[in-house]
Each structure stands twice: as structure tokens, then as C-alpha cells.
mmCIF file of C-alpha atoms in Angstrom:
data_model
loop_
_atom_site.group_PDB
_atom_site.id
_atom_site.type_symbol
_atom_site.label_atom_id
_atom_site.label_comp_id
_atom_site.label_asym_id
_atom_site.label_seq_id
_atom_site.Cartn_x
_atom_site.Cartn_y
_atom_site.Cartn_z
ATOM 1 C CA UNK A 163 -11.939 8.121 -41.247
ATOM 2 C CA UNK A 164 -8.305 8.658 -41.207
ATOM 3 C CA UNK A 165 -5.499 11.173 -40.387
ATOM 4 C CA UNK A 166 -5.669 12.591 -44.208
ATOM 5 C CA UNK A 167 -9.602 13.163 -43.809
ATOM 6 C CA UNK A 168 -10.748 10.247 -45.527
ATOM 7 C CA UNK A 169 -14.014 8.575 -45.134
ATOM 8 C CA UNK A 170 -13.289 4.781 -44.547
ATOM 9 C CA UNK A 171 -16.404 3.152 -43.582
ATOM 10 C CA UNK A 172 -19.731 4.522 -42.125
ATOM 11 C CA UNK A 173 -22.610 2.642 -40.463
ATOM 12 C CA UNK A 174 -25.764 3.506 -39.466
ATOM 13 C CA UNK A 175 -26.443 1.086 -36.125
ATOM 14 C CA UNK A 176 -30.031 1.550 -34.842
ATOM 15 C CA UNK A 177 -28.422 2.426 -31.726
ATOM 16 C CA UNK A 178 -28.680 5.411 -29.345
ATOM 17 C CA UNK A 179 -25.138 5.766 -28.638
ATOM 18 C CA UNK A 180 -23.836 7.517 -25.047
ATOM 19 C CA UNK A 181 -20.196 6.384 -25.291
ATOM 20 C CA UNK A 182 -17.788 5.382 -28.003
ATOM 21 C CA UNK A 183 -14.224 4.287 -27.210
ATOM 22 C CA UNK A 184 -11.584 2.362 -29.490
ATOM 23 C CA UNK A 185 -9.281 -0.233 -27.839
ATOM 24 C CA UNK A 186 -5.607 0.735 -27.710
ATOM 25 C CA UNK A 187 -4.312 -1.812 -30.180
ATOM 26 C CA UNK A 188 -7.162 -0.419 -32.430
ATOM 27 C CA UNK A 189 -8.751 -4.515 -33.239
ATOM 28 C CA UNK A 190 -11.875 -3.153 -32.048
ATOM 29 C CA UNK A 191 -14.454 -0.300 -30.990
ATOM 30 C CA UNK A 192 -16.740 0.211 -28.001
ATOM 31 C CA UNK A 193 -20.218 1.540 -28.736
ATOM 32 C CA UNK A 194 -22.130 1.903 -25.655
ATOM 33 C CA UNK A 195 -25.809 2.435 -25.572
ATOM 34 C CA UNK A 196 -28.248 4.623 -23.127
ATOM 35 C CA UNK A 197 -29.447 1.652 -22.035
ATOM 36 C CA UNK A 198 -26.536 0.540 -21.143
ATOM 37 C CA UNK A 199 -25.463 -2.088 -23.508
ATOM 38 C CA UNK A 200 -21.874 -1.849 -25.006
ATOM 39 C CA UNK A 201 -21.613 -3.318 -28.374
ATOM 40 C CA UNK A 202 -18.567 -4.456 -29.869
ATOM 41 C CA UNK A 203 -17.365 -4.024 -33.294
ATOM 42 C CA UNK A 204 -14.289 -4.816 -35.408
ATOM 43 C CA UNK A 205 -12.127 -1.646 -36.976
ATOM 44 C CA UNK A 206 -13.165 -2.028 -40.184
ATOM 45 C CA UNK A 207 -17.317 -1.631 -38.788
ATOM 46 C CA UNK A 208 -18.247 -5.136 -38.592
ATOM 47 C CA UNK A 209 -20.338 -6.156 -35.134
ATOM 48 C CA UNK A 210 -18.239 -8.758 -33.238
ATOM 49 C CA UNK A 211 -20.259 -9.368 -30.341
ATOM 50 C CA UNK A 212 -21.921 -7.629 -27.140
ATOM 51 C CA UNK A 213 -19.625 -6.726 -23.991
ATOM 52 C CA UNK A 214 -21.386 -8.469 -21.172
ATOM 53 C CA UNK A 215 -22.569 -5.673 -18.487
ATOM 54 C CA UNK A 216 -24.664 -7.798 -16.606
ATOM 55 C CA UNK A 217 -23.185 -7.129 -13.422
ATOM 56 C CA UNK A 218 -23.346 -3.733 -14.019
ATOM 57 C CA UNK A 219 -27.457 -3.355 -13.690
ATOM 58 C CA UNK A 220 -28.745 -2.630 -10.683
ATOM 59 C CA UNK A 221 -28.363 -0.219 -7.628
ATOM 60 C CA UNK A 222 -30.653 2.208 -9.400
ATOM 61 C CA UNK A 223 -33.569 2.385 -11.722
ATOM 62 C CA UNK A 224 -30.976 3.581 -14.297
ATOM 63 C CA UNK A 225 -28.374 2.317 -16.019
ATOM 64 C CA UNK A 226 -27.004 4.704 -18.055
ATOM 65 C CA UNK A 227 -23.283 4.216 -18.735
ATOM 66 C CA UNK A 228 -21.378 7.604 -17.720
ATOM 67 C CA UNK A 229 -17.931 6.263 -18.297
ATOM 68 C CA UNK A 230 -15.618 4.374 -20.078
ATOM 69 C CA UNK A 231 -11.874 4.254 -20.287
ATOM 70 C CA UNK A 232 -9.262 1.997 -21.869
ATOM 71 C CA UNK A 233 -5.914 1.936 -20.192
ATOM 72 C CA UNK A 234 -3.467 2.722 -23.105
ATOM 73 C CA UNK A 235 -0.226 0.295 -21.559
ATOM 74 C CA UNK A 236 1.615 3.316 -22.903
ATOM 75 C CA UNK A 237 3.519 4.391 -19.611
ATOM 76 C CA UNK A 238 2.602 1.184 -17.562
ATOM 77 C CA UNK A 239 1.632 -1.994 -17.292
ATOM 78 C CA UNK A 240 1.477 -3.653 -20.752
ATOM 79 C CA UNK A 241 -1.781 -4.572 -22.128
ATOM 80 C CA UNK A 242 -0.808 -8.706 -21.681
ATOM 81 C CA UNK A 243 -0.638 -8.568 -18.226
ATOM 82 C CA UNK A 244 -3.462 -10.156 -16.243
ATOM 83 C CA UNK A 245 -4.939 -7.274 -14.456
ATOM 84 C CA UNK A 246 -8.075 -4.967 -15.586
ATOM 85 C CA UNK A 247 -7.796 -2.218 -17.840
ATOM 86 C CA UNK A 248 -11.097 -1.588 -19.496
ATOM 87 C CA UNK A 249 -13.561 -0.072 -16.949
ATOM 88 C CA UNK A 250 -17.081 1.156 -17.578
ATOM 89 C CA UNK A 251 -19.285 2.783 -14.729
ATOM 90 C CA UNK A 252 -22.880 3.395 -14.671
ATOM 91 C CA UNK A 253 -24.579 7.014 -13.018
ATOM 92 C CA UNK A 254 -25.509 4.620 -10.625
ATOM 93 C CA UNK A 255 -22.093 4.101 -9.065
ATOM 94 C CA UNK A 256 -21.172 0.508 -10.543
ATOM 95 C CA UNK A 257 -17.845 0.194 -12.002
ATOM 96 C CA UNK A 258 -16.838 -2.799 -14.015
ATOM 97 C CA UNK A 259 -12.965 -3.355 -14.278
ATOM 98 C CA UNK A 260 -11.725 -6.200 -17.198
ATOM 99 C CA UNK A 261 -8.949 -7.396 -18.401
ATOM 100 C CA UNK A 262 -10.295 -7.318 -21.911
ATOM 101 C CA UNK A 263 -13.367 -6.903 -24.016
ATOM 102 C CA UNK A 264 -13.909 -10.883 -23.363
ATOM 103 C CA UNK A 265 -13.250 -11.311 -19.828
ATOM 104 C CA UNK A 266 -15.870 -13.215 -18.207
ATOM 105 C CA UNK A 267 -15.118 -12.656 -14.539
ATOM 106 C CA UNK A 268 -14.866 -9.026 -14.603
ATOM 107 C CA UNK A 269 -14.446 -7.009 -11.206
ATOM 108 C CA UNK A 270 -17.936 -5.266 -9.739
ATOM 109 C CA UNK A 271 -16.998 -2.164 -7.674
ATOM 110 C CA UNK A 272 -20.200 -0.208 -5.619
ATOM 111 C CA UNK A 273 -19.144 3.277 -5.509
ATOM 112 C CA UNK A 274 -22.271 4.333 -3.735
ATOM 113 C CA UNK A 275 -22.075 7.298 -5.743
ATOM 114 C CA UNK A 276 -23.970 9.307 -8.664
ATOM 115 C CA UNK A 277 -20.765 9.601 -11.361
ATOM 116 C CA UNK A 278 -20.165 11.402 -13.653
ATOM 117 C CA UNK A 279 -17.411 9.841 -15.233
ATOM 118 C CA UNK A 280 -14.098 7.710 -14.875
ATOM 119 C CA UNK A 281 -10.357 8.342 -15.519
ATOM 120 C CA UNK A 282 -7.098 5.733 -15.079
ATOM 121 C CA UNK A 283 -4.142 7.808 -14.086
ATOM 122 C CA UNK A 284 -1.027 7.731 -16.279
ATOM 123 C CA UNK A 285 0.540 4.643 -15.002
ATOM 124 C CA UNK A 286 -3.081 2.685 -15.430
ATOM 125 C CA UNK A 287 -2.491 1.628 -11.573
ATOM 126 C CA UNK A 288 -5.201 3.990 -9.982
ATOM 127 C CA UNK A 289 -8.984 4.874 -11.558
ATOM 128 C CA UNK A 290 -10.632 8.241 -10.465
ATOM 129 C CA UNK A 291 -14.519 8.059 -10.120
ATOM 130 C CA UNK A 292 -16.272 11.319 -9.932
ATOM 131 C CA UNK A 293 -19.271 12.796 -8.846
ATOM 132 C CA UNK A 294 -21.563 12.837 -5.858
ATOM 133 C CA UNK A 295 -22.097 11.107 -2.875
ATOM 134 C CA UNK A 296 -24.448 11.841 0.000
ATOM 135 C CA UNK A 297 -22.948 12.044 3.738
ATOM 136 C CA UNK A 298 -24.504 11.763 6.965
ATOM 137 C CA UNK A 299 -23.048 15.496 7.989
ATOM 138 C CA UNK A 300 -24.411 17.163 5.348
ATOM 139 C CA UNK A 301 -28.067 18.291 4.038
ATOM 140 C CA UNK A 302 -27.051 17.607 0.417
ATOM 141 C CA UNK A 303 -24.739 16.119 -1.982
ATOM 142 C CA UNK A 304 -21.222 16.316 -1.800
ATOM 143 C CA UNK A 305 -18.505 16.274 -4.585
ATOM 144 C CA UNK A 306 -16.271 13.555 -4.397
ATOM 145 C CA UNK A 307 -13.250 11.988 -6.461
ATOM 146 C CA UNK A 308 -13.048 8.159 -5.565
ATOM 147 C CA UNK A 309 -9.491 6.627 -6.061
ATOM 148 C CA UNK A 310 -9.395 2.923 -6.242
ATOM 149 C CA UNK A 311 -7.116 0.485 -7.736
ATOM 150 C CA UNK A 312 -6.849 -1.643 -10.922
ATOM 151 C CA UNK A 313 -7.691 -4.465 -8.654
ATOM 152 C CA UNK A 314 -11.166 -2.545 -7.444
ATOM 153 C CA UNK A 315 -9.644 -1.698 -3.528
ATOM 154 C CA UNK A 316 -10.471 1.721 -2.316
ATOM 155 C CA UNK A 317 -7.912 4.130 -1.360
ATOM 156 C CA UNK A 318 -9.023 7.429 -0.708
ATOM 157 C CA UNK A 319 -12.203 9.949 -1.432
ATOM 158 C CA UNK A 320 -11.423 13.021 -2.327
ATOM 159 C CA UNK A 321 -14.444 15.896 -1.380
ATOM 160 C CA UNK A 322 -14.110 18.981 -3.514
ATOM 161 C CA UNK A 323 -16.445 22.253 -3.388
ATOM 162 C CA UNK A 324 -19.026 22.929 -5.960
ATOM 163 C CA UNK A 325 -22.131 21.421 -6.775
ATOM 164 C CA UNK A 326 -20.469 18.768 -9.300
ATOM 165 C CA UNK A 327 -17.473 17.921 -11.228
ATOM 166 C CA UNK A 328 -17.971 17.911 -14.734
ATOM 167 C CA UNK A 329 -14.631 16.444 -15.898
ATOM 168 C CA UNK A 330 -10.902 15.482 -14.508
ATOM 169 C CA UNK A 331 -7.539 15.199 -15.901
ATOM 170 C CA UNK A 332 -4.238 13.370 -14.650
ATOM 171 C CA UNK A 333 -0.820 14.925 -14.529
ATOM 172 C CA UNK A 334 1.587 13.514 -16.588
ATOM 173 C CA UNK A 335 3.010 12.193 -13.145
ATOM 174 C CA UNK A 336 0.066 10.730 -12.292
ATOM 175 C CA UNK A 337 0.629 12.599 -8.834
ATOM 176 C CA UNK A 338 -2.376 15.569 -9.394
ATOM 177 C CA UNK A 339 -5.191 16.108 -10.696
ATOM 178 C CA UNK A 340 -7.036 18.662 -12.037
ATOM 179 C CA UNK A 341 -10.811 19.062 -11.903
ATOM 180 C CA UNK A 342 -13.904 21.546 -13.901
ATOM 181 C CA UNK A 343 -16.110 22.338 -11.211
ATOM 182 C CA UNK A 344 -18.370 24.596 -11.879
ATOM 183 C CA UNK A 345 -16.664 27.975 -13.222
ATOM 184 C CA UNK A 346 -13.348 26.770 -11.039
ATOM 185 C CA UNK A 347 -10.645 24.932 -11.895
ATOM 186 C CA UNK A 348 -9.128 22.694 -9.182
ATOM 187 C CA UNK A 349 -5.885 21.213 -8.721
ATOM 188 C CA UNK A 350 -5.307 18.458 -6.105
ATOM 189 C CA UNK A 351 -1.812 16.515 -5.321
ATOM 190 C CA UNK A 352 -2.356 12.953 -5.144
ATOM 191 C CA UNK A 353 -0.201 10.945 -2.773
ATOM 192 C CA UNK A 354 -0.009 7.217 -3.613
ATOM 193 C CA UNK A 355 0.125 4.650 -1.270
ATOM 194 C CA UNK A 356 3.388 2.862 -0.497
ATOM 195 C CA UNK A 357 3.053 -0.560 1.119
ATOM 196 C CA UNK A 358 6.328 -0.931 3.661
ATOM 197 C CA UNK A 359 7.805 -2.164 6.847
ATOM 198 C CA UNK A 360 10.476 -2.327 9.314
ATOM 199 C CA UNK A 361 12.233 -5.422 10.146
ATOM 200 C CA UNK A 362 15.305 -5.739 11.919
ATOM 201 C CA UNK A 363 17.213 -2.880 10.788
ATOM 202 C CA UNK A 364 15.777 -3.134 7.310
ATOM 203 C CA UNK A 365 13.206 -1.376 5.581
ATOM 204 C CA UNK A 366 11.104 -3.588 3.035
ATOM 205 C CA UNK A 367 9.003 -1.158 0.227
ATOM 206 C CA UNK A 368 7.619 -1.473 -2.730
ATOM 207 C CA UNK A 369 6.402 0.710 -5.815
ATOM 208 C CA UNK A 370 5.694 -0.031 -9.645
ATOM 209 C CA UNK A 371 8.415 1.018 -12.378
ATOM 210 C CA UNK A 372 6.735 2.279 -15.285
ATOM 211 C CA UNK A 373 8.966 0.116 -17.763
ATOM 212 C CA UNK A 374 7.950 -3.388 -16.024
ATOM 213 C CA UNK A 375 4.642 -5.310 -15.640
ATOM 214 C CA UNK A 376 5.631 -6.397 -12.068
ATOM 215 C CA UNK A 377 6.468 -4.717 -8.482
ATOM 216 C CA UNK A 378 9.738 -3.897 -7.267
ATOM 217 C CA UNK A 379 10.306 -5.017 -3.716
ATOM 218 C CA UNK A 380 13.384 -3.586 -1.901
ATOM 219 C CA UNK A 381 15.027 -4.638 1.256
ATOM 220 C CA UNK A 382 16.949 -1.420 2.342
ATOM 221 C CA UNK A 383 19.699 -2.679 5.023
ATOM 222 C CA UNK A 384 19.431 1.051 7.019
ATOM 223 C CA UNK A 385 23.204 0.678 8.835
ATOM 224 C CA UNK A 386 25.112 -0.756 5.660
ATOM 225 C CA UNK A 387 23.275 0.930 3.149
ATOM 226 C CA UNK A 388 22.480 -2.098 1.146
ATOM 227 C CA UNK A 389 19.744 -2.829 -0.905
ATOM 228 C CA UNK A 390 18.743 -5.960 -2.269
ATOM 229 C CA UNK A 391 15.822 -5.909 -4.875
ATOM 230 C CA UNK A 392 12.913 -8.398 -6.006
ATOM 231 C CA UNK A 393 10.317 -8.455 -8.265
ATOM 232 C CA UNK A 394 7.113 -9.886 -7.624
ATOM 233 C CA UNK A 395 3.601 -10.570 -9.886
ATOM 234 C CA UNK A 396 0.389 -10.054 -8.674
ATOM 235 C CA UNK A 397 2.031 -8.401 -5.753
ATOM 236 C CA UNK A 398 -1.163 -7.100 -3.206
ATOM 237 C CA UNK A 399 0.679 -5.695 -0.067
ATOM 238 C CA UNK A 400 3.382 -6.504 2.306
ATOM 239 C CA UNK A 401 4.098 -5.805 6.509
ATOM 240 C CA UNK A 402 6.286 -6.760 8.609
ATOM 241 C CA UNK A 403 7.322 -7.325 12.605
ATOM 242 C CA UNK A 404 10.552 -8.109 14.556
ATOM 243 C CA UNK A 405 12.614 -10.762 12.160
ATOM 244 C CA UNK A 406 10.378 -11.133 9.376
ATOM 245 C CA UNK A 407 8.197 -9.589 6.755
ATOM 246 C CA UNK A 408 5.029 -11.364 5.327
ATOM 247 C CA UNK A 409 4.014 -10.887 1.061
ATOM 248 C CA UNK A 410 1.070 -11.053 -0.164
ATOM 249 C CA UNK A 411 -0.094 -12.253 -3.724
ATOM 250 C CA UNK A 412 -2.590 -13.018 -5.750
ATOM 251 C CA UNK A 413 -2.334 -16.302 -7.476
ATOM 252 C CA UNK A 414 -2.730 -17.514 -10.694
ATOM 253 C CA UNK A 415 -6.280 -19.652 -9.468
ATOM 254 C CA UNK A 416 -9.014 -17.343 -9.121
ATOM 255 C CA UNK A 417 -10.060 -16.188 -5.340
ATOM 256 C CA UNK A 418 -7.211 -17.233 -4.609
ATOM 257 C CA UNK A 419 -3.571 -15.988 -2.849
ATOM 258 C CA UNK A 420 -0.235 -16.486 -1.695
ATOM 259 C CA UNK A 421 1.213 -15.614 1.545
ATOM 260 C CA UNK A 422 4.891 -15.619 2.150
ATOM 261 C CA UNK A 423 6.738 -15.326 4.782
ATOM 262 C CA UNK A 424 10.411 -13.893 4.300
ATOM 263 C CA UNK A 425 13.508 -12.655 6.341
ATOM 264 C CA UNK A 426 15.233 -9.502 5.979
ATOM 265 C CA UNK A 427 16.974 -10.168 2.419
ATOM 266 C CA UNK A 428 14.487 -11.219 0.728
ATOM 267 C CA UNK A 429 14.010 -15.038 0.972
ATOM 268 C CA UNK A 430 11.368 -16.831 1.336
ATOM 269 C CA UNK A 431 10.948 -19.007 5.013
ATOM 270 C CA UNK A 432 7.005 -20.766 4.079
ATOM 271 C CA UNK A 433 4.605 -20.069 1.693
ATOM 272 C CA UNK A 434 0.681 -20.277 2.600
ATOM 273 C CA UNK A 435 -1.775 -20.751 -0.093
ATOM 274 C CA UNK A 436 -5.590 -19.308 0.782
ATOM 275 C CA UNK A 437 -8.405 -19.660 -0.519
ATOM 276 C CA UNK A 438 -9.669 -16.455 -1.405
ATOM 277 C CA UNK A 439 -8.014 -13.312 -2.138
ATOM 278 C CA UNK A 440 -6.608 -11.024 0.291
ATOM 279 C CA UNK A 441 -7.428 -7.298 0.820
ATOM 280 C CA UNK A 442 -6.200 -6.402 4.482
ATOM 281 C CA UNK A 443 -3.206 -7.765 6.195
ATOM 282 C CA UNK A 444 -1.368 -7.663 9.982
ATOM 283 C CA UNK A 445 1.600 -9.241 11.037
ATOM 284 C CA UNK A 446 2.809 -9.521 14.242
ATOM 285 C CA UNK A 447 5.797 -11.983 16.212
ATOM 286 C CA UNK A 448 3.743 -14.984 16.459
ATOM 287 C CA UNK A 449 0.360 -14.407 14.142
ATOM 288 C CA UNK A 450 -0.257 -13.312 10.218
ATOM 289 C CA UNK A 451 -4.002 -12.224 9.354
ATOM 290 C CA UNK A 452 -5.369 -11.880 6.123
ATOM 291 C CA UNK A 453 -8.787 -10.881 5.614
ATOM 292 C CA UNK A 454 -11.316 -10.431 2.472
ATOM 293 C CA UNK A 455 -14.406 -8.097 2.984
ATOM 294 C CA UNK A 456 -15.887 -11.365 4.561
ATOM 295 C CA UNK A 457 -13.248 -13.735 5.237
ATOM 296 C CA UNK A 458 -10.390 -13.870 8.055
ATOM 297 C CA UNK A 459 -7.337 -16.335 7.614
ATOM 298 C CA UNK A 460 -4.916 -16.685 10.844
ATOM 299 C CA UNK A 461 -1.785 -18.024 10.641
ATOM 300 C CA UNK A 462 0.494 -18.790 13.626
ATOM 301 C CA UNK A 463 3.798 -19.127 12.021
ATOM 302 C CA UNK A 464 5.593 -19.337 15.556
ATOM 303 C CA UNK A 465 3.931 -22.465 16.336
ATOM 304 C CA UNK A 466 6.381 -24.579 14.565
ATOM 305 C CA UNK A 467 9.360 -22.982 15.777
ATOM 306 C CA UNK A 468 8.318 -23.646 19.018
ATOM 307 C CA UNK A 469 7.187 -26.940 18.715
ATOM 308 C CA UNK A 470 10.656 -27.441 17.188
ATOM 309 C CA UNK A 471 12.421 -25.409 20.386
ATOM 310 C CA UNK A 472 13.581 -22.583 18.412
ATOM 311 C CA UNK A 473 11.201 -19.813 19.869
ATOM 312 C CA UNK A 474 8.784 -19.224 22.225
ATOM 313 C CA UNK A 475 4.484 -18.162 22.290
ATOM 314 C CA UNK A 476 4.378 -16.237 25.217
ATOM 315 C CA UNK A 477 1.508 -13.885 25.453
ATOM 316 C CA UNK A 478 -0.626 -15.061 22.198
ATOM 317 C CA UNK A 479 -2.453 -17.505 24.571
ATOM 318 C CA UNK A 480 -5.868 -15.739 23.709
ATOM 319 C CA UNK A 481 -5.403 -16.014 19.895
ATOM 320 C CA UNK A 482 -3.939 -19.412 19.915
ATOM 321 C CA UNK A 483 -6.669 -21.058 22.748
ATOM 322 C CA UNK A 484 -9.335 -20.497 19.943
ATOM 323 C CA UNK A 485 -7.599 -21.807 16.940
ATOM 324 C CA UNK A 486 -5.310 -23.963 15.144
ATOM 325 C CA UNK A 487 -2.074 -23.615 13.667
ATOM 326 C CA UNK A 488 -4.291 -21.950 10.499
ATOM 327 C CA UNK A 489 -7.807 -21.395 10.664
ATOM 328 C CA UNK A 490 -10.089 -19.646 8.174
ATOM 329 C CA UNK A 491 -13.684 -18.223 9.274
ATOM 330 C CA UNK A 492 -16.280 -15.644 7.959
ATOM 331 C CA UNK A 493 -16.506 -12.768 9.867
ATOM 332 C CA UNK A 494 -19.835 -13.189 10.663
ATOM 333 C CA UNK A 495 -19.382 -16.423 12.205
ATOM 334 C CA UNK A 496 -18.104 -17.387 15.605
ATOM 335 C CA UNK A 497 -13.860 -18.933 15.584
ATOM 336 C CA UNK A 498 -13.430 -22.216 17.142
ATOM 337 C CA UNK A 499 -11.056 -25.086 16.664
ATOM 338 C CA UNK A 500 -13.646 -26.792 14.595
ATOM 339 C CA UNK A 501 -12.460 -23.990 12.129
ATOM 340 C CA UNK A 502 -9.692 -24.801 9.623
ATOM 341 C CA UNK A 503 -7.613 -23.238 6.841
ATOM 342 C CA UNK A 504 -9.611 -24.987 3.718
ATOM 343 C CA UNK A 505 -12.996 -23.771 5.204
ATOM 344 C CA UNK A 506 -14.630 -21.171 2.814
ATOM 345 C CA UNK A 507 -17.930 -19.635 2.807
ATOM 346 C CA UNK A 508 -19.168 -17.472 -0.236
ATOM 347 C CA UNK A 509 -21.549 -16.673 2.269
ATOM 348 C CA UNK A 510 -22.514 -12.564 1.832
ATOM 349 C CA UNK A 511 -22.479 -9.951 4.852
ATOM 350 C CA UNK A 512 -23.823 -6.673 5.398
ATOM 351 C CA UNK A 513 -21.146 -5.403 7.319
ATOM 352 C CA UNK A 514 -17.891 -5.548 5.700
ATOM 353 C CA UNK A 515 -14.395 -5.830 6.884
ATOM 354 C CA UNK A 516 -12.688 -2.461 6.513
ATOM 355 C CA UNK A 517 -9.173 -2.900 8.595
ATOM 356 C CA UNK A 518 -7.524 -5.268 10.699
ATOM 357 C CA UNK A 519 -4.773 -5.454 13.609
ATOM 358 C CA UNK A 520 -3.040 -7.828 15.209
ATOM 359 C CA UNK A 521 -0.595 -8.383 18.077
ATOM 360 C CA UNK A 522 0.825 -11.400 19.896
ATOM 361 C CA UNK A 523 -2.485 -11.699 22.502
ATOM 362 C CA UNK A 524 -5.236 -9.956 21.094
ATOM 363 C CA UNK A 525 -7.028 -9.489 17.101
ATOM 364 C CA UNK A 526 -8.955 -6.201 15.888
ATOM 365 C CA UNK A 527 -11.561 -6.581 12.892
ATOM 366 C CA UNK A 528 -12.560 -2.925 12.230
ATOM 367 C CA UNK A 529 -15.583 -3.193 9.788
ATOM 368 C CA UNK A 530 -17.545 -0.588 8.175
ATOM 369 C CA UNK A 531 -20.291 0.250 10.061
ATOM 370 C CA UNK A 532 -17.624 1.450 13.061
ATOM 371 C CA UNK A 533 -17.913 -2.440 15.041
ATOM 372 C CA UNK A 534 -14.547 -4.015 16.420
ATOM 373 C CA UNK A 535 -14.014 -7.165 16.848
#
């Protein structure tokens, strides 16, 4: 119907409906099922086609779909830029995050939760999943807000009180949120995460400006008070160590990224491409590690210098006796020199990689059942 009350259209659909949602441009309409089909139909009630949630069935004998939320682009990231902003999330804890209503390599997040629904946060950078989760400390279920990005990383659980939380709102800011538990109302401040580093006198952070699709990247000069400012796409995290700082991107190939290595205004020294897309990274003076859930690139960017006599590798002899220059391995594999940077695996694991640290002599892979490596 419309604003003026209206009837336009009506249509009966021989569906049991759960969810409806339009799309923000209004082309089309989202009819999800209790069996956890979405339909999709055109705004004047014509049936388009079906949303594919295949990758949504399974860690559960149901698959009823508890949540679905369209980024608007209002306050953000435009709806043309090539990150997800449709997600849909069954009570079994599977989130699906997609670009648009056609994407065919949509992003499968395990919450390992029950939810009860989803929610992007004003800027369409962070989605809150709610509901329960069982912990090892406790006899029962616990409720939990689960923050993750656009991009499906995980950046912080949230445990509330109560026995569930029936419904959550964002702040205009984006930086709290309020929740209905129960007969409570609870209000939580949400503190974003700001990738940054220290380099040489110069602090290198960045953040997302509401009126631009990319990241900002500054290089604050601390003693002169400069600051020199980049923008970057597909921008995934940044660190840095002594003289330099290290970038890192997703590129426009799928599973795949860019890793560049910069000095302390900004420009770019080398650029690495890998093949598969980053989700942790270390720097330190001689090595840069990035590392998927299952993979672990290693560059030693120090090696040429040296070979060139403009530096020197002291003390990253038990790194650098295993590998090569670059060298790419899964994690559940041994490294050795017969290891190098094209080699991929889409080989699975059991034990993901959940952190990583490196220095000039020695490599930590924290994964998630509490081994180091």
C-alpha cells in the first residue's frame, strides 16, 4: 500500500512467511519462509527468483530464519560498494552476509549460537547477533551479543544477564546499544576497534568516514604535528615495527590480498600479492605474517636489503633456517623450504587460527582450542 493508505497490489503466496524485508532502493522484497527459503519478488508483487540459502542449512535440525537485515547505505558505505550488506541468520547460528540479493559467493559465518535475531549498526560496518550460547563455566545458557564485521571477522561477545534477549537497537552513533531482556532494559557502550601502529615517531591509524566508501589512513608525525592522509579500498588491517608499517587488503580476485609494505609517510616500499585472504597480521624488523583461519604466509622483507648490504638479519636465524624469502603453509602442516609463497591448500582444519605474533627469532600461532605454535 502506500503513504496515503492505498491498497496497491495484494498476493496471496502459498507461503508460510517468518520474515519480510524490502531492499533499500525499494526494486525488490524479501519474503522468507519457516523453512527457510527466502523468495524474491519485484515491488510491484511479481516473483523474481529464490535467494540462494544453501549454505545456510545445517548445524541444526532447524532452519528457521530468525533474522534479516538490509544495510540502508544511508549513513555509510553506499550500496555499490563491494562488501556485504544483506545478512540473514538462521536459530541455528548461521549468518549469511551478501553483497546483494544475487551474490553467488556469499559469506558463511558459524555463530555457535541459538539467535534470536540480527542488527547492522548505523554505519553498516558492524552486525550484532543475539541470543544464547552455552559456556563451559556455566550449567546453562548464557546471553550473548556477537559483534562481527561486514566482512564476517569476530570482534567481541558481549554476555548480558537474563534468560534471553528479545530485541536490540543501535545508537544513532553506532557506539551503544540498547537491549529488551526480559522486563530490563540494557544499555551497553560499544568500543570499536581501531587498527594502528607506531613507527618511527609516527603514528599510522585508521577509521571509516561516514561520507566515503573507503578507509582513511593517517600518518600522524607525533614531534611536528603533521599528518599526511590516504585512502585505501578493501582496507583489512594495518601494524607496524621500527621503520615501517605493513597494509593489508583485500583484492579485487577472490581469496585473495594485498600486502604492502610502506614507510612513515605513507608510500609504498613492495607490494605482496597472496593467495588467500588475510584475517590476522604481525610485523616485526625482519618478518611480516599473515594468516587465514588455516593458512600462514611469511614474508622476510629484510632479506633483500641485506642481500643488497643495506641492513642486517641478526637474530631471525630460527624463522629464516626453515623458510624462504616467502613461504605459504597450512597450519596443520609442518614448514620447510620445500614450502613456497604460491602453495595453497583449501584443505579444512578443526582447530582454527585465532591470533598470531611475531618477532625477529621466534613465530606464535595462537589457535582456538588454547595450542601455540
Amino acid at each position: 500500500g502506500s503513504v496515503d493508505g492505498n491498497r496497491l497490489w495484494g498476493k496471496e503466496l502459498n507461503l508460510q512467511l517468518a520474515k519480510v524485508q524490502w531492499s533499500p532502493d525499494a526494486r525488490v522484497i524479501l519474503f522468507c519462509t519457516t523453512h527457510g527459503e527466502c523468495h524474491i519478488y519485484d515491488s510491484n508483487g511479481n516473483a523474481v527468483s529464490k535467494l540462494s540459502t544453501k549454505q545456510l542449512q545445517g548445524g541444526g535440525l532447524s532452519n528457521y530464519i530468525v533474522g534479516i537485515d538490509w544495510y540502508t547505505g544511508r549513513e555509510g558505505i553506499p550500496q555499490d560498494y563491494e562488501i556485504p550488506v544483506l545478512a540473514l541468520c538462521t536459530d541455528t547460528g548461521r549468518v549469511q552476509l551478501m553483497k546483494h540479493e544475487n551474490d553467488d559467493q556469499p559469506i558463511i559465518v558459524d555463530t555457535k549460537m541459538k539467535v534470536n535475531g540480527i542488527k547492522w549498526n548505523p554505519a553498516g560496518t558492524v552486525l550484532a547477533v543475539f541470543g544464547q550460547q552455552h559456556v563451559a563455566t556455566e550449567p546453562g545458557p548464557s546471553s550473548v551479543v556477537s559483534f562481527y564485521s561486514n566482512m564476517g571477522y569476530h570482534w567481541k561477545t558481549l554476555r548480558v544477564p537474563g534468560a534471553g534477549i528479545s530485541s536490540l537497537s543501535w545508537e544513532g552513533s553506532g557506539l551503544r546499544v540498547s537491549m529488551a531482556v526480559d522486563s530490563f532494559m540494557y544499555f551497553a557502550n560499544i568500543k570499536p576497534p581501531v587498527p594502528w601502529g607506531y613507527m618511527n615517531g609516527t603514528m599510522v591509524y585508521a577509521y571509516h568516514r561516514p561520507e566515503r566508501s573507503d578507509h582513511c589512513l593517517t600518518f600522524w608525525h607525533i614531534e611536528r604535528g603533521e599528518r599526511i592522509i590516504k585512502f585505501m579500498k578493501r582496507f583489512l588491517g594495518v601494524m607496524a615495527c621500527n621503520q615501517y608499517c605493513v597494509i593489508l587488503t583485500r583484492n579485487h580476485e577472490a581469496e585473495h590480498s594485498s600486502v604492502l609494505l610502506c614507510n612513515s609517510i605513507g608510500s609504498p616500499i613492495e607490494t605482496k600479492v597472496i593467495p588467500f585472504e588475510g584475517e590476522f597480521l604481525s610485523i616485526s624488523n625482519t618478518f611480516i605474517v599473515v594468516t587465514s583461519k588455516t593458512m600462514v604466509y611469511i614474508w622476510n622483507f629484510k632479506e633483500r636489503a641485506t642481500k643488497n648490504g643495506s641492513g642486517t638479519n641478526s637474530g631471525s636465524e630460527n624463522i629464516r633456517s626453515l623458510l624462504e624469502d616467502e613461504s605459504t603453509f597450512h597450519i596443520d602442516d609442518k614448514p620447510s623450504r620445500s614450502y613456497n609463497k604460491t602453495q595453497i591448500s583449501d584443505k579444512k582444519t578443526t582447530n582454527p587460527i585465532s591470533c598470531i605474533c611475531v618477532s625477529d627469532s621466534i613465530l606464535l600461532i595462537g589457535r582456538e582450542n588454547g595450542t601455540i605454535h
